[in-house]
PDB file of C-alpha atoms and ligand atoms in Angstrom:
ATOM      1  CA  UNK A1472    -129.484  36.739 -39.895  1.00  0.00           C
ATOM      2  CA  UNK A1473    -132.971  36.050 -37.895  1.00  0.00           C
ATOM      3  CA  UNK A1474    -133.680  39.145 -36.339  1.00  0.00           C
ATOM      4  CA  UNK A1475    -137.069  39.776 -33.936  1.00  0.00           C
ATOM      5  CA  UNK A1476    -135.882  43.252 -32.770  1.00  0.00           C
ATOM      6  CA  UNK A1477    -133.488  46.118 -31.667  1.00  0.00           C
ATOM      7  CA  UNK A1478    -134.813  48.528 -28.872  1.00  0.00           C
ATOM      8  CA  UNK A1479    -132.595  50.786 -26.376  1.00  0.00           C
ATOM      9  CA  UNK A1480    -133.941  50.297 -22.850  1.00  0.00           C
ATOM     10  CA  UNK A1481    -131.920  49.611 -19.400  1.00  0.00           C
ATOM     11  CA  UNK A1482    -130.955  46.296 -18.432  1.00  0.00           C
ATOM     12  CA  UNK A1483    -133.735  44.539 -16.475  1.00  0.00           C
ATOM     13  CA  UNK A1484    -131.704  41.487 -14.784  1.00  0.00           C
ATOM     14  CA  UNK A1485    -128.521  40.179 -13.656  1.00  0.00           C
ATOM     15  CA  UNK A1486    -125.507  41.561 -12.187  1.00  0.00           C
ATOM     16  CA  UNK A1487    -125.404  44.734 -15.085  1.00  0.00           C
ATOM     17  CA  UNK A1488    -129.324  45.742 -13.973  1.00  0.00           C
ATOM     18  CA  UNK A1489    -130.585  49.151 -14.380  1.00  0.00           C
ATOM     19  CA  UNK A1490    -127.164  50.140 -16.724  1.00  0.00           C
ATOM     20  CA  UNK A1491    -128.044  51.318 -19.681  1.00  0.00           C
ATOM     21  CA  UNK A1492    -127.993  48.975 -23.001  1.00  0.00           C
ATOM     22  CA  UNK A1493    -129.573  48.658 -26.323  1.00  0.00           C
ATOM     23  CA  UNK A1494    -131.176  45.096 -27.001  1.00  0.00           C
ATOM     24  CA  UNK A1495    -130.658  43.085 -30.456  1.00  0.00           C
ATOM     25  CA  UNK A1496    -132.756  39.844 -29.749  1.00  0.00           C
ATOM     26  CA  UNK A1497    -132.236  37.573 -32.088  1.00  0.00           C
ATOM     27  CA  UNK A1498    -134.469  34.674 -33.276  1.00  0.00           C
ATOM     28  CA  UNK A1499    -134.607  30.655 -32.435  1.00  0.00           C
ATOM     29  CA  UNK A1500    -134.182  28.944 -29.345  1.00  0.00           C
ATOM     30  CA  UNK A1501    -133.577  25.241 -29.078  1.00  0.00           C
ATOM     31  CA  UNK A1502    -134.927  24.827 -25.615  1.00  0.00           C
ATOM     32  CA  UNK A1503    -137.996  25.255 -24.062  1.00  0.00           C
ATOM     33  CA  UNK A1504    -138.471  26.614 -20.266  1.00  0.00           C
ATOM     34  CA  UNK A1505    -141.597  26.652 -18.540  1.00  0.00           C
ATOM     35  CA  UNK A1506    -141.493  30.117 -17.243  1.00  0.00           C
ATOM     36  CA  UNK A1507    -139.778  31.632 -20.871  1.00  0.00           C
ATOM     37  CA  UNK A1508    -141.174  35.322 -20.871  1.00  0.00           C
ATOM     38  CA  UNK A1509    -140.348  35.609 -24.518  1.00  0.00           C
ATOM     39  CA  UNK A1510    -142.191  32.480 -26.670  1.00  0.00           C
ATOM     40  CA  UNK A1511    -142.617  34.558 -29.508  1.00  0.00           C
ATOM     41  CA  UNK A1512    -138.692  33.847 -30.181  1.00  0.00           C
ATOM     42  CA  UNK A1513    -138.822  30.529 -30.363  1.00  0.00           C
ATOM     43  CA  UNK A1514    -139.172  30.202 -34.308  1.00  0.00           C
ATOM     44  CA  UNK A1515    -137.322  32.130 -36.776  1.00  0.00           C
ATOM     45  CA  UNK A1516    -139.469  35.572 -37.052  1.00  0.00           C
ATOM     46  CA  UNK A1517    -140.660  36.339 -40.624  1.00  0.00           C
ATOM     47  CA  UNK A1518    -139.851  40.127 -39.454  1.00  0.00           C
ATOM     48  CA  UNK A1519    -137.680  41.934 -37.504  1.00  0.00           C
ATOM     49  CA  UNK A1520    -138.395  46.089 -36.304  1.00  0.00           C
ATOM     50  CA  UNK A1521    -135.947  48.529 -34.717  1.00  0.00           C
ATOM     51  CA  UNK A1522    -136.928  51.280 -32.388  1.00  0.00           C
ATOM     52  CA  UNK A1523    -136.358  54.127 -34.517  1.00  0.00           C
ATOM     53  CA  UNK A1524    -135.149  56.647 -30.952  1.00  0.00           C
ATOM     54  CA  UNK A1525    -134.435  55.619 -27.295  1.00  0.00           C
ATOM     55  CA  UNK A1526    -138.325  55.123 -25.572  1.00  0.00           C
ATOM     56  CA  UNK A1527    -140.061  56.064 -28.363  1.00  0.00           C
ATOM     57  CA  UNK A1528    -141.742  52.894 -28.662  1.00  0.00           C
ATOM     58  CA  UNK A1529    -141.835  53.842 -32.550  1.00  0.00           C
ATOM     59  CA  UNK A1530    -140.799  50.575 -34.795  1.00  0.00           C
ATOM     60  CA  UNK A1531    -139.774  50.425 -37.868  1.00  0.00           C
ATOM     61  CA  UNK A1532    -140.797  46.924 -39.350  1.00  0.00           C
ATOM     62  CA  UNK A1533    -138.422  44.642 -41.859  1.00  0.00           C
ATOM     63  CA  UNK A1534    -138.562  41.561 -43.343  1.00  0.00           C
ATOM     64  CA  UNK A1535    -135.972  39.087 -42.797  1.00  0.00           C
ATOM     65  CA  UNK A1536    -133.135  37.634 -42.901  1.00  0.00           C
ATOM     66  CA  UNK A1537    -131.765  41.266 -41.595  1.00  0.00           C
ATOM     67  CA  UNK A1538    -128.620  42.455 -43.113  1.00  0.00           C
ATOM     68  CA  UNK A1539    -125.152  43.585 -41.226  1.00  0.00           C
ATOM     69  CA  UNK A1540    -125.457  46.707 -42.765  1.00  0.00           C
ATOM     70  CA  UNK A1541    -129.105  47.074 -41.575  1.00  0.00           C
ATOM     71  CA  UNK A1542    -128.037  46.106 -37.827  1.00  0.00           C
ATOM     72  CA  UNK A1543    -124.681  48.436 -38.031  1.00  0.00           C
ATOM     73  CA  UNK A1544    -127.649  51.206 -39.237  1.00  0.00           C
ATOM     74  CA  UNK A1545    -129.957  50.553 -36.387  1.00  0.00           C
ATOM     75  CA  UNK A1546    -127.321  50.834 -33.593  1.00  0.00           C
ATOM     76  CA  UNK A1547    -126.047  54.115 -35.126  1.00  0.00           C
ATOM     77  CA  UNK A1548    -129.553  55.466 -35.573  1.00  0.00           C
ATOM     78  CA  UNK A1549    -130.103  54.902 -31.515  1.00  0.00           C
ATOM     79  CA  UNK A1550    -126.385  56.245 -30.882  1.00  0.00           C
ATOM     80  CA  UNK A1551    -125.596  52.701 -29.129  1.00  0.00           C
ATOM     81  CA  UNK A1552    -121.788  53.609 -28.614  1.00  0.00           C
ATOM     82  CA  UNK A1553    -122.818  55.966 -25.831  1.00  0.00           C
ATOM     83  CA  UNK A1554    -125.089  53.324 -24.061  1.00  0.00           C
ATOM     84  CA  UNK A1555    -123.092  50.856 -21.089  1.00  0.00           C
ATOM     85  CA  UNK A1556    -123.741  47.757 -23.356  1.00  0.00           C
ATOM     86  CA  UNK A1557    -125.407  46.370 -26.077  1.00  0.00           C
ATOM     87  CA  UNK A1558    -127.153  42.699 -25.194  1.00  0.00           C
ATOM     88  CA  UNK A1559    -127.137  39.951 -27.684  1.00  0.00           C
ATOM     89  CA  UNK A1560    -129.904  37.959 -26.882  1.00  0.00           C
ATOM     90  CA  UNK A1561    -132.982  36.022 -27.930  1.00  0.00           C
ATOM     91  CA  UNK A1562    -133.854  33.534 -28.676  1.00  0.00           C
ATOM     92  CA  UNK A1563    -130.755  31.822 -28.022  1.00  0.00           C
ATOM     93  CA  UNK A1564    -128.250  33.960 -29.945  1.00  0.00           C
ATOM     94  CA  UNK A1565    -125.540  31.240 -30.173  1.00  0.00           C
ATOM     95  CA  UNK A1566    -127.668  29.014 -32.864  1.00  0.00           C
ATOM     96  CA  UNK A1567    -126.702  32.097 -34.806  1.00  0.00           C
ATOM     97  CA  UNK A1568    -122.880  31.987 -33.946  1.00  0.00           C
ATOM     98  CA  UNK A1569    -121.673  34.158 -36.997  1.00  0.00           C
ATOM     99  CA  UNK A1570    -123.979  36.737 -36.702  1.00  0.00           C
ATOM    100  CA  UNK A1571    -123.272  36.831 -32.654  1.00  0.00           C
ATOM    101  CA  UNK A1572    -119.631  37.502 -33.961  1.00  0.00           C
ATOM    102  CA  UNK A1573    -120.483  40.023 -36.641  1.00  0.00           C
ATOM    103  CA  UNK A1574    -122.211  42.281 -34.145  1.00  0.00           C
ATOM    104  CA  UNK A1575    -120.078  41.775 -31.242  1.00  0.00           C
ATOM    105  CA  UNK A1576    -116.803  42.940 -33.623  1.00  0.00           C
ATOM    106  CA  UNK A1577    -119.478  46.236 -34.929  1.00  0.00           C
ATOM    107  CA  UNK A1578    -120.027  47.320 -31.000  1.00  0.00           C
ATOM    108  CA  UNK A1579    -116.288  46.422 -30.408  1.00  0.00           C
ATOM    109  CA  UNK A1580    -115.133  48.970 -32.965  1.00  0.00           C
ATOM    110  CA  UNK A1581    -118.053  51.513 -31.806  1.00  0.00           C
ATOM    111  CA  UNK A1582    -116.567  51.440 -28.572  1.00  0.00           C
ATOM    112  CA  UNK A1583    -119.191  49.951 -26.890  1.00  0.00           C
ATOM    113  CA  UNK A1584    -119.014  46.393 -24.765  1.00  0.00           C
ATOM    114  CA  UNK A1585    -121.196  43.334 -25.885  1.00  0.00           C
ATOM    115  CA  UNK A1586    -123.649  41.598 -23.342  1.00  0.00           C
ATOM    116  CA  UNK A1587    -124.240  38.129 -24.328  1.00  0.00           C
ATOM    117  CA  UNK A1588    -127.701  37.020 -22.626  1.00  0.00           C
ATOM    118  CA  UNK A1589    -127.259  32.801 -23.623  1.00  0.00           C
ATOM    119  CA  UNK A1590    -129.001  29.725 -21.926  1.00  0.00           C
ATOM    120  CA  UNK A1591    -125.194  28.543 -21.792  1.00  0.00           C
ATOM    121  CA  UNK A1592    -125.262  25.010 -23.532  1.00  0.00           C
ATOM    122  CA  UNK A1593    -123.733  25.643 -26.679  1.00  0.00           C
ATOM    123  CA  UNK A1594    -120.443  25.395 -25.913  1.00  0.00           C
ATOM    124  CA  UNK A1595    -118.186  24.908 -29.051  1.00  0.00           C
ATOM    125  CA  UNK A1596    -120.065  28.650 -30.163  1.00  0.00           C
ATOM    126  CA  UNK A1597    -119.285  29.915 -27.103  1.00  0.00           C
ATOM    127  CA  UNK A1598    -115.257  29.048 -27.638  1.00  0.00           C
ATOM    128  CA  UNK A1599    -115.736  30.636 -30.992  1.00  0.00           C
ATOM    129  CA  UNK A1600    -117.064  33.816 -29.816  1.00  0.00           C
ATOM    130  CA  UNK A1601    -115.371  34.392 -26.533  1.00  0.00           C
ATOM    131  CA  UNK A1602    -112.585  36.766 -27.934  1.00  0.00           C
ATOM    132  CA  UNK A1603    -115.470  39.475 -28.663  1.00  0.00           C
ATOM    133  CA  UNK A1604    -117.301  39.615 -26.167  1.00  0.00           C
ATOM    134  CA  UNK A1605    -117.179  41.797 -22.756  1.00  0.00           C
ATOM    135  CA  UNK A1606    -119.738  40.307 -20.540  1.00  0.00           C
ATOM    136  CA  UNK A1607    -121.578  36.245 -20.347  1.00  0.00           C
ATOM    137  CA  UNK A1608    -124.967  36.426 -18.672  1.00  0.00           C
ATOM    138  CA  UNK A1609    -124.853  32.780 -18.535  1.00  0.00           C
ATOM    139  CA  UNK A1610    -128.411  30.929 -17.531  1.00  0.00           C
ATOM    140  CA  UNK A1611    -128.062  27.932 -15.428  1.00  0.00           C
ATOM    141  CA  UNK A1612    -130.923  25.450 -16.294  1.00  0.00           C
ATOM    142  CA  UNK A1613    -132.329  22.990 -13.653  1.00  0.00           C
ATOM    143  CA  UNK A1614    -133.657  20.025 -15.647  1.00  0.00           C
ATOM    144  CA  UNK A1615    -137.050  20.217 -14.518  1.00  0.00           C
ATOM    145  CA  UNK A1616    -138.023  23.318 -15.930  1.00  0.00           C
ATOM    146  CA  UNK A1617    -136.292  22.904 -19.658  1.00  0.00           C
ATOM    147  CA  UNK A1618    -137.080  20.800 -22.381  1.00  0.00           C
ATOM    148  CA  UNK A1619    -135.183  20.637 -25.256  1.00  0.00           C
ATOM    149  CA  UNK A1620    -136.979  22.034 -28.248  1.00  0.00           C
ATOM    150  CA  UNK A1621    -136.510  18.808 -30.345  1.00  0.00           C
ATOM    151  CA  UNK A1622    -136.045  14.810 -29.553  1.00  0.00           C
ATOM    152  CA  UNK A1623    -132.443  14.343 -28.515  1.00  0.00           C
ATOM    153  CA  UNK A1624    -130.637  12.041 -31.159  1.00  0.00           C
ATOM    154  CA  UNK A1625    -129.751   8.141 -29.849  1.00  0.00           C
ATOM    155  CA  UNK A1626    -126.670   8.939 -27.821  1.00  0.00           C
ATOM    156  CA  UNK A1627    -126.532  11.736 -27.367  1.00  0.00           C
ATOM    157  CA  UNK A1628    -125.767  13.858 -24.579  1.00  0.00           C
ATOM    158  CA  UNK A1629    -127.982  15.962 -23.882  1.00  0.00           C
ATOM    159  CA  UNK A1630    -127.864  16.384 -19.886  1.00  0.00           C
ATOM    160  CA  UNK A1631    -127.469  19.886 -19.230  1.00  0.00           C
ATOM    161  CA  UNK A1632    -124.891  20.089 -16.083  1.00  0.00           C
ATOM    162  CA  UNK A1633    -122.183  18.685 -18.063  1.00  0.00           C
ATOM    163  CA  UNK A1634    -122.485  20.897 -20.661  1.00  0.00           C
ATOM    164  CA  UNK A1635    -123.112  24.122 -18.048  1.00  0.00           C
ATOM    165  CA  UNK A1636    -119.790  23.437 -16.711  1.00  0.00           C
ATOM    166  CA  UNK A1637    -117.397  23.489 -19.980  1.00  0.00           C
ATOM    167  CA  UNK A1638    -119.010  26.598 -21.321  1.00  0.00           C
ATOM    168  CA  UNK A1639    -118.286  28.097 -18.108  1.00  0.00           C
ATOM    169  CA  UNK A1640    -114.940  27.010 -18.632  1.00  0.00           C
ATOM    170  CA  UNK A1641    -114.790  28.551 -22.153  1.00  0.00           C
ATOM    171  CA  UNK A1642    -116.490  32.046 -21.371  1.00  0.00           C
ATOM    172  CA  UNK A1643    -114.605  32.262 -18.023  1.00  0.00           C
ATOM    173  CA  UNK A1644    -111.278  31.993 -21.063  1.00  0.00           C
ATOM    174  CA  UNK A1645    -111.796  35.738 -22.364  1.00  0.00           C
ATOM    175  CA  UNK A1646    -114.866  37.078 -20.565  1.00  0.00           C
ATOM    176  CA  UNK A1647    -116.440  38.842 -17.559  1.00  0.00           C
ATOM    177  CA  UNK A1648    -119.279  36.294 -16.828  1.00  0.00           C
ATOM    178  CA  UNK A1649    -122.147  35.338 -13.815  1.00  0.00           C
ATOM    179  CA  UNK A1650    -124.289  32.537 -13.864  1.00  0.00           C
ATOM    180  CA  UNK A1651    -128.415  32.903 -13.431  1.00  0.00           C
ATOM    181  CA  UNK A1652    -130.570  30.235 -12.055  1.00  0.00           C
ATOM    182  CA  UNK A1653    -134.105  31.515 -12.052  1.00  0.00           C
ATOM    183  CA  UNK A1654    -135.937  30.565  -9.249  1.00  0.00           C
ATOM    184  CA  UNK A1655    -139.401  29.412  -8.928  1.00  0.00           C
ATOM    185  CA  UNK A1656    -141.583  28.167  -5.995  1.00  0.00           C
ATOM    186  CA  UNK A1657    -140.683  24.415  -6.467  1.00  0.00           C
ATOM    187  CA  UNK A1658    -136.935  24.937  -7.211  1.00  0.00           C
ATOM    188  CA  UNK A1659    -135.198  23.501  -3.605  1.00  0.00           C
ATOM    189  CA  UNK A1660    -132.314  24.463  -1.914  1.00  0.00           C
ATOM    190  CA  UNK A1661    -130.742  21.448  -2.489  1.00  0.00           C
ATOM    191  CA  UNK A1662    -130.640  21.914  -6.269  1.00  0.00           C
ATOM    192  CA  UNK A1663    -129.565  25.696  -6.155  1.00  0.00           C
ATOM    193  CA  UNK A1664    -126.824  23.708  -3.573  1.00  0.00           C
ATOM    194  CA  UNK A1665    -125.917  21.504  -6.258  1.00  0.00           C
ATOM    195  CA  UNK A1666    -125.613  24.054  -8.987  1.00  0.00           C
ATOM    196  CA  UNK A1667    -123.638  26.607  -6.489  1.00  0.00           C
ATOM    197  CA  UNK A1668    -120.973  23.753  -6.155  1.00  0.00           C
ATOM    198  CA  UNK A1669    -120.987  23.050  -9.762  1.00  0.00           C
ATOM    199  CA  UNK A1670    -119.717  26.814 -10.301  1.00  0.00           C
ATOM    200  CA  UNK A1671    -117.201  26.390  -7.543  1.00  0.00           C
ATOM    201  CA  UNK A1672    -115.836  23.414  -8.985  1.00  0.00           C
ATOM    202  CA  UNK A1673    -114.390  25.771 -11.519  1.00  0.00           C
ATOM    203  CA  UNK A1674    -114.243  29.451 -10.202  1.00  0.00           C
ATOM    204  CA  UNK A1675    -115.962  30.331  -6.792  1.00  0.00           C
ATOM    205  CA  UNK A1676    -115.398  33.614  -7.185  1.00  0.00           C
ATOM    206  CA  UNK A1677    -117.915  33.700 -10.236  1.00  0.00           C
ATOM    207  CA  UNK A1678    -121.138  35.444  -9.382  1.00  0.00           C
ATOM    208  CA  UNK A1679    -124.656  33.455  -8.619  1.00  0.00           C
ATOM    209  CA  UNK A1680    -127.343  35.550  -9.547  1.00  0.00           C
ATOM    210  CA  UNK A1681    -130.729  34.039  -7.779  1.00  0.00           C
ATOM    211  CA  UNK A1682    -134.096  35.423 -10.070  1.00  0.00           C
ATOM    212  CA  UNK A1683    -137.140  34.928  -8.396  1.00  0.00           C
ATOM    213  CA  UNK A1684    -139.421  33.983 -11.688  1.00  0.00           C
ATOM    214  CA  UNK A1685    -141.885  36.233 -12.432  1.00  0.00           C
ATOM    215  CA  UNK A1686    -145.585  35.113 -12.643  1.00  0.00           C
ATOM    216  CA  UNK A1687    -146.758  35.056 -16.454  1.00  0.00           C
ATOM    217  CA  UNK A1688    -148.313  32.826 -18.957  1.00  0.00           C
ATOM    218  CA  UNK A1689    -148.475  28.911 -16.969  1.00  0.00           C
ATOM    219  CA  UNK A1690    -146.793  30.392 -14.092  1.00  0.00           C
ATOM    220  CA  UNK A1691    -148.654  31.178 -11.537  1.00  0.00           C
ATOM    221  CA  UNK A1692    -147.003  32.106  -8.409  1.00  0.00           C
ATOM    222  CA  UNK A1693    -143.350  33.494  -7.646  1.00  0.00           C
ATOM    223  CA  UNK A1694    -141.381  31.856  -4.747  1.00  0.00           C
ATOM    224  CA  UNK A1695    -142.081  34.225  -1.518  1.00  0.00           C
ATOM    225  CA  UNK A1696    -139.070  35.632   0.866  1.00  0.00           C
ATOM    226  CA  UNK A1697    -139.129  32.891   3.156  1.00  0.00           C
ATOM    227  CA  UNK A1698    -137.819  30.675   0.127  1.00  0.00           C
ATOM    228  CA  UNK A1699    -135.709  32.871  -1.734  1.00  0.00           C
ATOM    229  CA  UNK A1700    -133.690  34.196   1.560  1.00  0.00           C
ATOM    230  CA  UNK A1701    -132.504  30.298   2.934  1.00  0.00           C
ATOM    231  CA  UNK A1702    -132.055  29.466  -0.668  1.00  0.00           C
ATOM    232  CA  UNK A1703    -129.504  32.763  -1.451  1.00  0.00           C
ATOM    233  CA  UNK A1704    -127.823  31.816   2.064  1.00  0.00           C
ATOM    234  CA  UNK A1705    -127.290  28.263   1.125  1.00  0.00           C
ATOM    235  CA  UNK A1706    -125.449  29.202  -1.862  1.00  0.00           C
ATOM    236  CA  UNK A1707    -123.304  31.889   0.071  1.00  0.00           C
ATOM    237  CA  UNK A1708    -121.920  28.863   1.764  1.00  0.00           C
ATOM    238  CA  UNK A1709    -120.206  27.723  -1.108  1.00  0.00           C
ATOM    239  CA  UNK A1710    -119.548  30.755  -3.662  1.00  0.00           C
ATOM    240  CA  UNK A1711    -118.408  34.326  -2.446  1.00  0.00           C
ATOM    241  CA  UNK A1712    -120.476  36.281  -4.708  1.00  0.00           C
ATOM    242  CA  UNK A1713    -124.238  35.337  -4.504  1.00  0.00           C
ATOM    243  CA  UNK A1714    -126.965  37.867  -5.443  1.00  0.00           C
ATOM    244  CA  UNK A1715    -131.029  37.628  -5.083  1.00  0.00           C
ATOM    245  CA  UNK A1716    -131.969  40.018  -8.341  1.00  0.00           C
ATOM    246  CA  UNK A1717    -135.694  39.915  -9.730  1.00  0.00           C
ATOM    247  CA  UNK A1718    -136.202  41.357 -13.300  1.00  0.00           C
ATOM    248  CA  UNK A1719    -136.776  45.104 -12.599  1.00  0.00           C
ATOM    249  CA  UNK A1720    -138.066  46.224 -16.120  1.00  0.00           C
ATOM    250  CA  UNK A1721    -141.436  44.282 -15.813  1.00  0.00           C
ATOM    251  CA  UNK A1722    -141.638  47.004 -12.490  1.00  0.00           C
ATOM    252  CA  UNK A1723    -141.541  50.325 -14.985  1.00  0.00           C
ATOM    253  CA  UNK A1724    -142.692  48.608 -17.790  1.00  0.00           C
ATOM    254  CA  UNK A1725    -140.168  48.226 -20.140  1.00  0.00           C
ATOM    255  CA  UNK A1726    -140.113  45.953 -23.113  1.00  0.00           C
TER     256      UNK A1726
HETATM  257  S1  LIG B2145    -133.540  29.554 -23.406  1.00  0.00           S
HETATM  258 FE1  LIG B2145    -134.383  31.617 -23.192  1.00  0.00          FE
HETATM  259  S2  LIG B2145    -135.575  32.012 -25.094  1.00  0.00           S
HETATM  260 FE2  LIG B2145    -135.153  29.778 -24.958  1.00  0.00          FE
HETATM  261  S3  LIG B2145    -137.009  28.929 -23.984  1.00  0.00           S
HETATM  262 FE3  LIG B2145    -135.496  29.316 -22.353  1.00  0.00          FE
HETATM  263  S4  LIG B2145    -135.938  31.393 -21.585  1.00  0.00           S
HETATM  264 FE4  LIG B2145    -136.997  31.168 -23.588  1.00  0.00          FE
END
């Protein structure tokens, strides 16, 4: 598989923030966000490292394509069964659907629940994968903030609400999931509206997590309070379960 890295840390977002989890990020990503705080994932990695104890911030480096073996080896090494979760991410782990299902069967047998961090558009991988894992983090994306990585073929779909909706359908099938729109300064209440009623179309009971996007790289500013608050009480019109959660690990530091 294309591996970047595998590091213990807590989680910094969503509705599992601050429990503790060890991070396999995997490598690739077929889209392209504006505010993406990891662009060194985008292309395969020619090398992968794992944290060799919880914090040490001491790698050990690899080249790839990483083995199971080595993976299995890495979460025993930083004792991964006794953390809350272990987060697939990337990258976009599902380009990478056997590996996704290698790993989540390895924590499943550990004893440990799987965290899949996914931009939510690849839906037939998600159906595939479903059965193993615990918890979806499940990105929303609002059209003017993505790209797709390469030209869309002649015909094809390639809108992203549709798509949104049935792998919501398929996670919802087997998993624990919420749905994360990250916010920025320009998003409006009427499209965090439209995507609120989207999710209620097919469960309003799943939860909206609202991420204020934090400044980095071309972004410049992050929405302020007076945005963020009307926008999360919008939503609560139409969903029971909305949450305003900014990534906590950039606060302490954490990779
Ligand atoms: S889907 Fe994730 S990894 Fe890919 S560009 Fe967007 S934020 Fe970055």
């Amino acid at each position: 598989m294309n591996l970047v890295e595998i590091f213990a840390s807590a989680q910094g977002e969503g509705l599992h923030v601050g429990a503790s989890t060890i991070f396999v990020r995997l490598g690739e990503c077929d889209l392209r966000c504006s505010w993406c705080d990891s662009p060194g994932t985008w292309l395969p990695a020619k090398r992968w490292r794992y944290e060799t104890g919880p914090g040490t911030a001491d790698f050990v480096e690899h080249a790839n394509p990483a083995s199971l073996s080595q993976v299995e080896d890495a979460l025993e090494q930083l004792d991964a069964k006794s953390y809350r979760f272990v987060s697939v991410t990337g990258g976009e782990p599902l380009l990478q659907v056997e590996s996704v299902e290698a790993i989540a069967r390895i924590v499943r047998e550990m004893g440990s629940r799987t965290l899949l961090e996914t931009h939510g558009l690849a839906v037939g991988a998600m159906e595939r994968v479903a059965p193993l894992i615990d918890v979806v983090s499940m990105d929303w994306k609002l059209a003017k903030d993505v790209r797709w990585a390469a030209e869309p073929e002649a015909g094809e779909d390639v809108s992203f609400d549709s798509r949104h909706e049935a792998f919501l359908i398929a996670a919802l099938q087997h998993c624990e999931v919420y749905v994360k729109v990250v916010v920025t300064a320009q998003t409006t209440t009427e499209e965090l509206k439209s995507v609120a009623r989207q999710v209620a179309s097919v469960d309003a009971s799943v939860p909206l997590v609202l991420q204020p996007v934090t400044p980095m790289a071309k972004v410049r500013e992050a929405p302020t309070a007076s945005q963020m608050l009307p926008h999360m009480r919008a939503c609560e019109g139409i969903l029971k379960d909305v949450r305003l959660i900014p990534q906590t690990h950039k606060v302490y530091g954490a990779l």
